[in-house]
mmCIF file of C-alpha atoms and ligand atoms in Angstrom:
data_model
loop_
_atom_site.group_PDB
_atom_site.id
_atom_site.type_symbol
_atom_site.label_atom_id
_atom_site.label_comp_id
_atom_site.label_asym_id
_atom_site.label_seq_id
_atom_site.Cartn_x
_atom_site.Cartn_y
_atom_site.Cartn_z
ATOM 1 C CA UNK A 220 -20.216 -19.859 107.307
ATOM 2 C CA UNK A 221 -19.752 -17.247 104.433
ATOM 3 C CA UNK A 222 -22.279 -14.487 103.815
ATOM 4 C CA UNK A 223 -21.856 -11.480 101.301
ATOM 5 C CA UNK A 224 -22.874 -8.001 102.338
ATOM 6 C CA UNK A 225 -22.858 -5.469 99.545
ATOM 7 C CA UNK A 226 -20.175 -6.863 97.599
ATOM 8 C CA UNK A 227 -18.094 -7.716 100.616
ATOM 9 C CA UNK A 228 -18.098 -11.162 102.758
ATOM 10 C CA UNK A 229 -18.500 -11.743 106.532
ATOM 11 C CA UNK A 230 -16.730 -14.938 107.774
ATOM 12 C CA UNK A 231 -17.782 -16.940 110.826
ATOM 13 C CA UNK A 232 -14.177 -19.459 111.420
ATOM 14 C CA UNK A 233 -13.517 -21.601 114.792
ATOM 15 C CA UNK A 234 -9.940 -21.583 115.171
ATOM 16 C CA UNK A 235 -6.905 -19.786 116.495
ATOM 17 C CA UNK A 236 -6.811 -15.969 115.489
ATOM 18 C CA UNK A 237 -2.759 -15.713 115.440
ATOM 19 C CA UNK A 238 -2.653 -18.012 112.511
ATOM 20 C CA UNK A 239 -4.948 -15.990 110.598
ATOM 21 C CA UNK A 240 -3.464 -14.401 106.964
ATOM 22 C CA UNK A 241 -6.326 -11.121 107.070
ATOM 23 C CA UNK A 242 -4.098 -7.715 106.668
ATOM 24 C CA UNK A 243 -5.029 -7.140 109.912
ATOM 25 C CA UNK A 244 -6.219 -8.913 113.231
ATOM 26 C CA UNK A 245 -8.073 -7.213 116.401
ATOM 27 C CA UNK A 246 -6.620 -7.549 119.502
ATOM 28 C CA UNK A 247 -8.920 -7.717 122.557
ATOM 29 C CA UNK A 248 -6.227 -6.117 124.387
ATOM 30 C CA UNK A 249 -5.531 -4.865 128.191
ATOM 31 C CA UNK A 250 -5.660 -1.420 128.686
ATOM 32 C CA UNK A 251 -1.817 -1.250 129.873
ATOM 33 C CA UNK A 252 -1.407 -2.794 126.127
ATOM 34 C CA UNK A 253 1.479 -4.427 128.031
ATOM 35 C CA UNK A 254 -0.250 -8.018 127.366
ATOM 36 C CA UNK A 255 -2.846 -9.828 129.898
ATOM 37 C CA UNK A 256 -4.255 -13.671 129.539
ATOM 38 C CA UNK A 257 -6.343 -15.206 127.006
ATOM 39 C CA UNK A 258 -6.390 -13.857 123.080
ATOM 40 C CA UNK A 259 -4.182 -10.875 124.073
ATOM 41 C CA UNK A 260 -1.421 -13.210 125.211
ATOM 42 C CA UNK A 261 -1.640 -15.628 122.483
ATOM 43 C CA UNK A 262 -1.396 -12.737 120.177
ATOM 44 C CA UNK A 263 1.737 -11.084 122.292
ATOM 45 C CA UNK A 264 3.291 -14.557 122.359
ATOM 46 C CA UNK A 265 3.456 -15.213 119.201
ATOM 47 C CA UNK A 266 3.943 -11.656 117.905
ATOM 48 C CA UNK A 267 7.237 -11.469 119.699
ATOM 49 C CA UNK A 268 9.347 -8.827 121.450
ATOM 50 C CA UNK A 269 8.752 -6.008 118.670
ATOM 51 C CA UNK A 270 5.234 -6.302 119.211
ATOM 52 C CA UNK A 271 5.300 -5.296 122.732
ATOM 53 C CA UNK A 272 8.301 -2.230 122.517
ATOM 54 C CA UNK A 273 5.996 -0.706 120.053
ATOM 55 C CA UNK A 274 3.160 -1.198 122.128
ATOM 56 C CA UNK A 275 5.008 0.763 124.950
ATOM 57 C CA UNK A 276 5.801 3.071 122.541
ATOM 58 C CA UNK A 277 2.132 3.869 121.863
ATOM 59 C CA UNK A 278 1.392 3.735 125.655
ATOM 60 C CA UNK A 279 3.930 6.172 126.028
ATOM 61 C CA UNK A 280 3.954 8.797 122.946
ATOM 62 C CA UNK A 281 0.577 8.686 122.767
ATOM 63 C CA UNK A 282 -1.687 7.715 125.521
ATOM 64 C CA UNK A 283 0.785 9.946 127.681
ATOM 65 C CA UNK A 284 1.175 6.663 130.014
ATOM 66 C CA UNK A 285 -2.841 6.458 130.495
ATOM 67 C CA UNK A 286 -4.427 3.299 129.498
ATOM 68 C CA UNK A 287 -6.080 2.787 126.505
ATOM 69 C CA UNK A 288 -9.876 3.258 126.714
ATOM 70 C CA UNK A 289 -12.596 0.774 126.767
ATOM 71 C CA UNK A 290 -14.487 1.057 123.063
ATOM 72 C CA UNK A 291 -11.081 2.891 122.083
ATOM 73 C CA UNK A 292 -8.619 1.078 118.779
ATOM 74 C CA UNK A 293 -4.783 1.653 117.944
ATOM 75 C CA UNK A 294 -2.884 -0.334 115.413
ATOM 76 C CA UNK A 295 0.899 -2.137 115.542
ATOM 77 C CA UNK A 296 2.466 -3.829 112.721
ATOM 78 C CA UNK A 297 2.110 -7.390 113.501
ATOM 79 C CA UNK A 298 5.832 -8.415 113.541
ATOM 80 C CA UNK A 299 5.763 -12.420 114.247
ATOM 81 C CA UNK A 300 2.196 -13.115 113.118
ATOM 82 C CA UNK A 301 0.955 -13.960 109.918
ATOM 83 C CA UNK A 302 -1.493 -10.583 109.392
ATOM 84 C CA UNK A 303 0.290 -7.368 108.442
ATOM 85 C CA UNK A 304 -1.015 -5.078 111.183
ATOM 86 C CA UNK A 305 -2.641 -5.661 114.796
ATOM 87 C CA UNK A 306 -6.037 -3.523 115.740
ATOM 88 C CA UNK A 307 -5.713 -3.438 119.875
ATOM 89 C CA UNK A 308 -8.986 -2.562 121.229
ATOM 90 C CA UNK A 309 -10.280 -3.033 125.070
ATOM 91 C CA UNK A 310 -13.344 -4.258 125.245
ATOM 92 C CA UNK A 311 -15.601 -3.352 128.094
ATOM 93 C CA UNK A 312 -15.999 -5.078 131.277
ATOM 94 C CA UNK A 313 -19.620 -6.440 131.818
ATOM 95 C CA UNK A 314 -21.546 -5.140 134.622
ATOM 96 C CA UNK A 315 -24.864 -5.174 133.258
ATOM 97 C CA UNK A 316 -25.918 -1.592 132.647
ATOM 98 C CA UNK A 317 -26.550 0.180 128.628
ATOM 99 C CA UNK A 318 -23.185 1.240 128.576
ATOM 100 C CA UNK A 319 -21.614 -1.901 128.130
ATOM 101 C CA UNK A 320 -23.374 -2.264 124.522
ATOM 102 C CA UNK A 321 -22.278 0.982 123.812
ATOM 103 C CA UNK A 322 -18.705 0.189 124.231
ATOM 104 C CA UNK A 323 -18.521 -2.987 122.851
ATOM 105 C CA UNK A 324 -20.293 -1.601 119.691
ATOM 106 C CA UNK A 325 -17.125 1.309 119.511
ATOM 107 C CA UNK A 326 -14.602 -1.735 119.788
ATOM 108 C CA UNK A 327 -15.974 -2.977 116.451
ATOM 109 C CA UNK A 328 -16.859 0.468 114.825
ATOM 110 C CA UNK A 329 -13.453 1.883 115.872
ATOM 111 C CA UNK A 330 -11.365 -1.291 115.015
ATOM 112 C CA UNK A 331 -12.856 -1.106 111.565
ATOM 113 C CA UNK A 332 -12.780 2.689 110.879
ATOM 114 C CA UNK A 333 -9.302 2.697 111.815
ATOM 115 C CA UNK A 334 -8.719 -0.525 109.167
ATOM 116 C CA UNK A 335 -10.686 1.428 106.455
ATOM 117 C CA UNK A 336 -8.253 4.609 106.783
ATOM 118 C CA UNK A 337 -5.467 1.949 106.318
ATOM 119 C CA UNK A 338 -6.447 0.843 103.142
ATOM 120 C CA UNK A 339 -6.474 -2.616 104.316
ATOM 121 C CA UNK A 340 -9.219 -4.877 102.804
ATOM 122 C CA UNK A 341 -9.567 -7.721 105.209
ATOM 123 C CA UNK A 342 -9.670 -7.820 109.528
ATOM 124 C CA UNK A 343 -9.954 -10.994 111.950
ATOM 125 C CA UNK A 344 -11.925 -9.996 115.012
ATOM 126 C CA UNK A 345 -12.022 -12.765 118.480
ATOM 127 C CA UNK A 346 -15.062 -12.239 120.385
ATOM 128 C CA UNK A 347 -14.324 -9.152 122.326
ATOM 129 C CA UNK A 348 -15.386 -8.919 126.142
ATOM 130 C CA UNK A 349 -16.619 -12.434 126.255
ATOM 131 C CA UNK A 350 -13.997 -14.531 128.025
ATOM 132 C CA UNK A 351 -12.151 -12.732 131.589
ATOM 133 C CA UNK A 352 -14.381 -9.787 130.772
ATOM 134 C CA UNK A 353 -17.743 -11.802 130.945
ATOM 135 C CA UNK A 354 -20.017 -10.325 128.243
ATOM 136 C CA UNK A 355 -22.770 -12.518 127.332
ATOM 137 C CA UNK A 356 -21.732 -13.952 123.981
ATOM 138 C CA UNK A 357 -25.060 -14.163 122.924
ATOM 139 C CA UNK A 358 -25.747 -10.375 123.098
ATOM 140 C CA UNK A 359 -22.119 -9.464 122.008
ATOM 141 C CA UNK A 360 -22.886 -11.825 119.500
ATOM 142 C CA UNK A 361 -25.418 -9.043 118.420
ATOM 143 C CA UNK A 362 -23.646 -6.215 118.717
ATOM 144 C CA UNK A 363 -20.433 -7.272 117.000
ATOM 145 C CA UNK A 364 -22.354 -8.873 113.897
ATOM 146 C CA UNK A 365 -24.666 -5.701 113.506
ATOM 147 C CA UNK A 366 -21.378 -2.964 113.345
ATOM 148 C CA UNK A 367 -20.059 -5.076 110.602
ATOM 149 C CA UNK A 368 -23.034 -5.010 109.294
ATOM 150 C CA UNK A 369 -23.260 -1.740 109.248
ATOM 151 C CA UNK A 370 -19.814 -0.852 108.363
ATOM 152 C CA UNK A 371 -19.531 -3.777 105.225
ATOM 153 C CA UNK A 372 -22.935 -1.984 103.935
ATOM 154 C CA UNK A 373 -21.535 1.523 103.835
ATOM 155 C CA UNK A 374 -18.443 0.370 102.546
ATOM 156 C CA UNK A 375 -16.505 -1.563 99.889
ATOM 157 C CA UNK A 376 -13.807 -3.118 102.466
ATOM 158 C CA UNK A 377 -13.302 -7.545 101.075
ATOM 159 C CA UNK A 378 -13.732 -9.373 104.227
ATOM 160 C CA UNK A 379 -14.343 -9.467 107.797
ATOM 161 C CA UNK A 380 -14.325 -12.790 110.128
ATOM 162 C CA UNK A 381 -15.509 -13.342 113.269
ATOM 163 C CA UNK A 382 -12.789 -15.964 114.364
ATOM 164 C CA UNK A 383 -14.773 -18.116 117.342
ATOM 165 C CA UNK A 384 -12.391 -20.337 119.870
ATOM 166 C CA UNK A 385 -15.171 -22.572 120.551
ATOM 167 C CA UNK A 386 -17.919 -24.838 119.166
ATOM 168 C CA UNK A 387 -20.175 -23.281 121.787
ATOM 169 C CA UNK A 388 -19.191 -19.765 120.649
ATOM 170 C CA UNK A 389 -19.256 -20.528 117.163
ATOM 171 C CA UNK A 390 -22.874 -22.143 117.206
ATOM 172 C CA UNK A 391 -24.157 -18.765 118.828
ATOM 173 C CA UNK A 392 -22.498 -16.194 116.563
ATOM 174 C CA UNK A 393 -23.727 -19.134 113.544
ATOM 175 C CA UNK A 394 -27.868 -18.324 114.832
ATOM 176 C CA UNK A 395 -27.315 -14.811 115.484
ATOM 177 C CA UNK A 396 -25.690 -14.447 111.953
ATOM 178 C CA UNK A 397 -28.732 -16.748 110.135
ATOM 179 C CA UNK A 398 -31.776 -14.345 111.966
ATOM 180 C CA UNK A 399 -29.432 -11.187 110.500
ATOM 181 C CA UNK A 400 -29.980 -12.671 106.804
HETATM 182 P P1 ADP B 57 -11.792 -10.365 127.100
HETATM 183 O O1 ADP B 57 -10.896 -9.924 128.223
HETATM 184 O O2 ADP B 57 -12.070 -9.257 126.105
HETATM 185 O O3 ADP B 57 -13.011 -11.074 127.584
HETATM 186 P P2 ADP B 57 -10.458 -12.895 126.434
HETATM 187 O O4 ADP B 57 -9.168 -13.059 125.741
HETATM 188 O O5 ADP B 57 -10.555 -13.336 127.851
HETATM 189 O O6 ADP B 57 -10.857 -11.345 126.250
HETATM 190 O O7 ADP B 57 -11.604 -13.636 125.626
HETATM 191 C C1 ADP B 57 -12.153 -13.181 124.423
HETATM 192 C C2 ADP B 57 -12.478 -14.372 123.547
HETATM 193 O O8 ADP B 57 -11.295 -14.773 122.858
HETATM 194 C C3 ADP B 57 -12.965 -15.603 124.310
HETATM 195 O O9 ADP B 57 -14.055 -16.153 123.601
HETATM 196 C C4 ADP B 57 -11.763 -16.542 124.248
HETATM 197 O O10 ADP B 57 -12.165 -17.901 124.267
HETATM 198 C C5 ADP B 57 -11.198 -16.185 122.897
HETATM 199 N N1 ADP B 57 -9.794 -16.576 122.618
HETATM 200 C C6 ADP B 57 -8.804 -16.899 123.483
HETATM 201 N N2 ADP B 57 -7.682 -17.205 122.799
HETATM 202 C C7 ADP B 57 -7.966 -17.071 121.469
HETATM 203 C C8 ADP B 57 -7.245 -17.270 120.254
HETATM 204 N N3 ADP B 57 -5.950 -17.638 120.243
HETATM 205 N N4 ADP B 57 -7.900 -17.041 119.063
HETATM 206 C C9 ADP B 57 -9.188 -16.644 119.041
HETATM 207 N N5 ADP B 57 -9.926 -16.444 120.153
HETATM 208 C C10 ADP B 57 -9.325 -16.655 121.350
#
């Protein structure tokens, strides 16, 4: 599903998010940034060895060896993959309380600010938070479609997609995009 927002179009793909060709993809990423399970080690596997010295780097130079906040975004060149740059961002864990929202919403506002200041023109986000971290993917279906929302009618950016992993994902961030419009 295509939709245009102010000149720009949001995406809605089921598929694999290292094959995708956007100038960047978003990394739901561990706080160590070292790698963990799920899109974050698809996206170190195939991004290769590079990939993960500069992440140390970053871990290192500039997180002073702390982890990398939830709601927080730094970028990598993407080495191995397709897209030009990687967005890591660490989505929150859900526990049920406000906060959680509030995080997940900076994952998306933050990934995409930091895009914008690139000068890049198109981003592949998974669905933060909702696999290990257990976010309901209906309301983080929400939340992640109203901050690009947001950001793709404040701004002349090209494209943003939401790239789903499953038919049962896909069919929820599909409804929550059609009530949006
Ligand atoms: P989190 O820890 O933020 O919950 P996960 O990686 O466990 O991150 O899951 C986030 C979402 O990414 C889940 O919906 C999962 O099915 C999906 N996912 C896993 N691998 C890929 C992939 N290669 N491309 C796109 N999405 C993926």
């Amino acid at each position: 599903m295509r939709v245009e927002m102010n000149g720009n179009y949001v995406e809605l793909l089921m598929g694999d998010i290292t094959k995708q060709q956007t100038d960047a993809i978003v990394n739901a990423a561990n706080g160590s940034l070292l790698g963990g399970g799920g899109v974050d080690g698809a996206i170190h596997r195939v991004a290769g060895g590079g990939f993960l010295e500069e992440c140390k780097r970053i871990r290192q130079d500039t997180l002073h060896g702390a982890y990398l906040p939830a709601g927080e975004a730094v970028v990598t060149s993407g080495y191995h993959l397709p897209a030009k740059y990687v967005i890591h961002t660490v989505g929150p864990v859900w526990k049920q309380d406000e906060d959680e929202e509030k995080l997940l919403a900076n994952c998306y506002k933050n990934a995409l600010k930091l895009a914008k200041e690139r000068g890049l023109k198109s981003i592949s986000f998974p669905s933060i938070s909702t696999g290990v971290y257990r976010f309901p993917v209906h309301l983080a279906a929400r939340v992640a479609l109203r901050e690009i929302g947001n950001f793709l009618n404040q701004n002349k950016f090209k494209e943003v997609a939401m790239v789903l992993f499953s038919e049962e994902d896909y069919d929820v961030y599909e409804n929550t995009l059609k009530n949006r419009i």
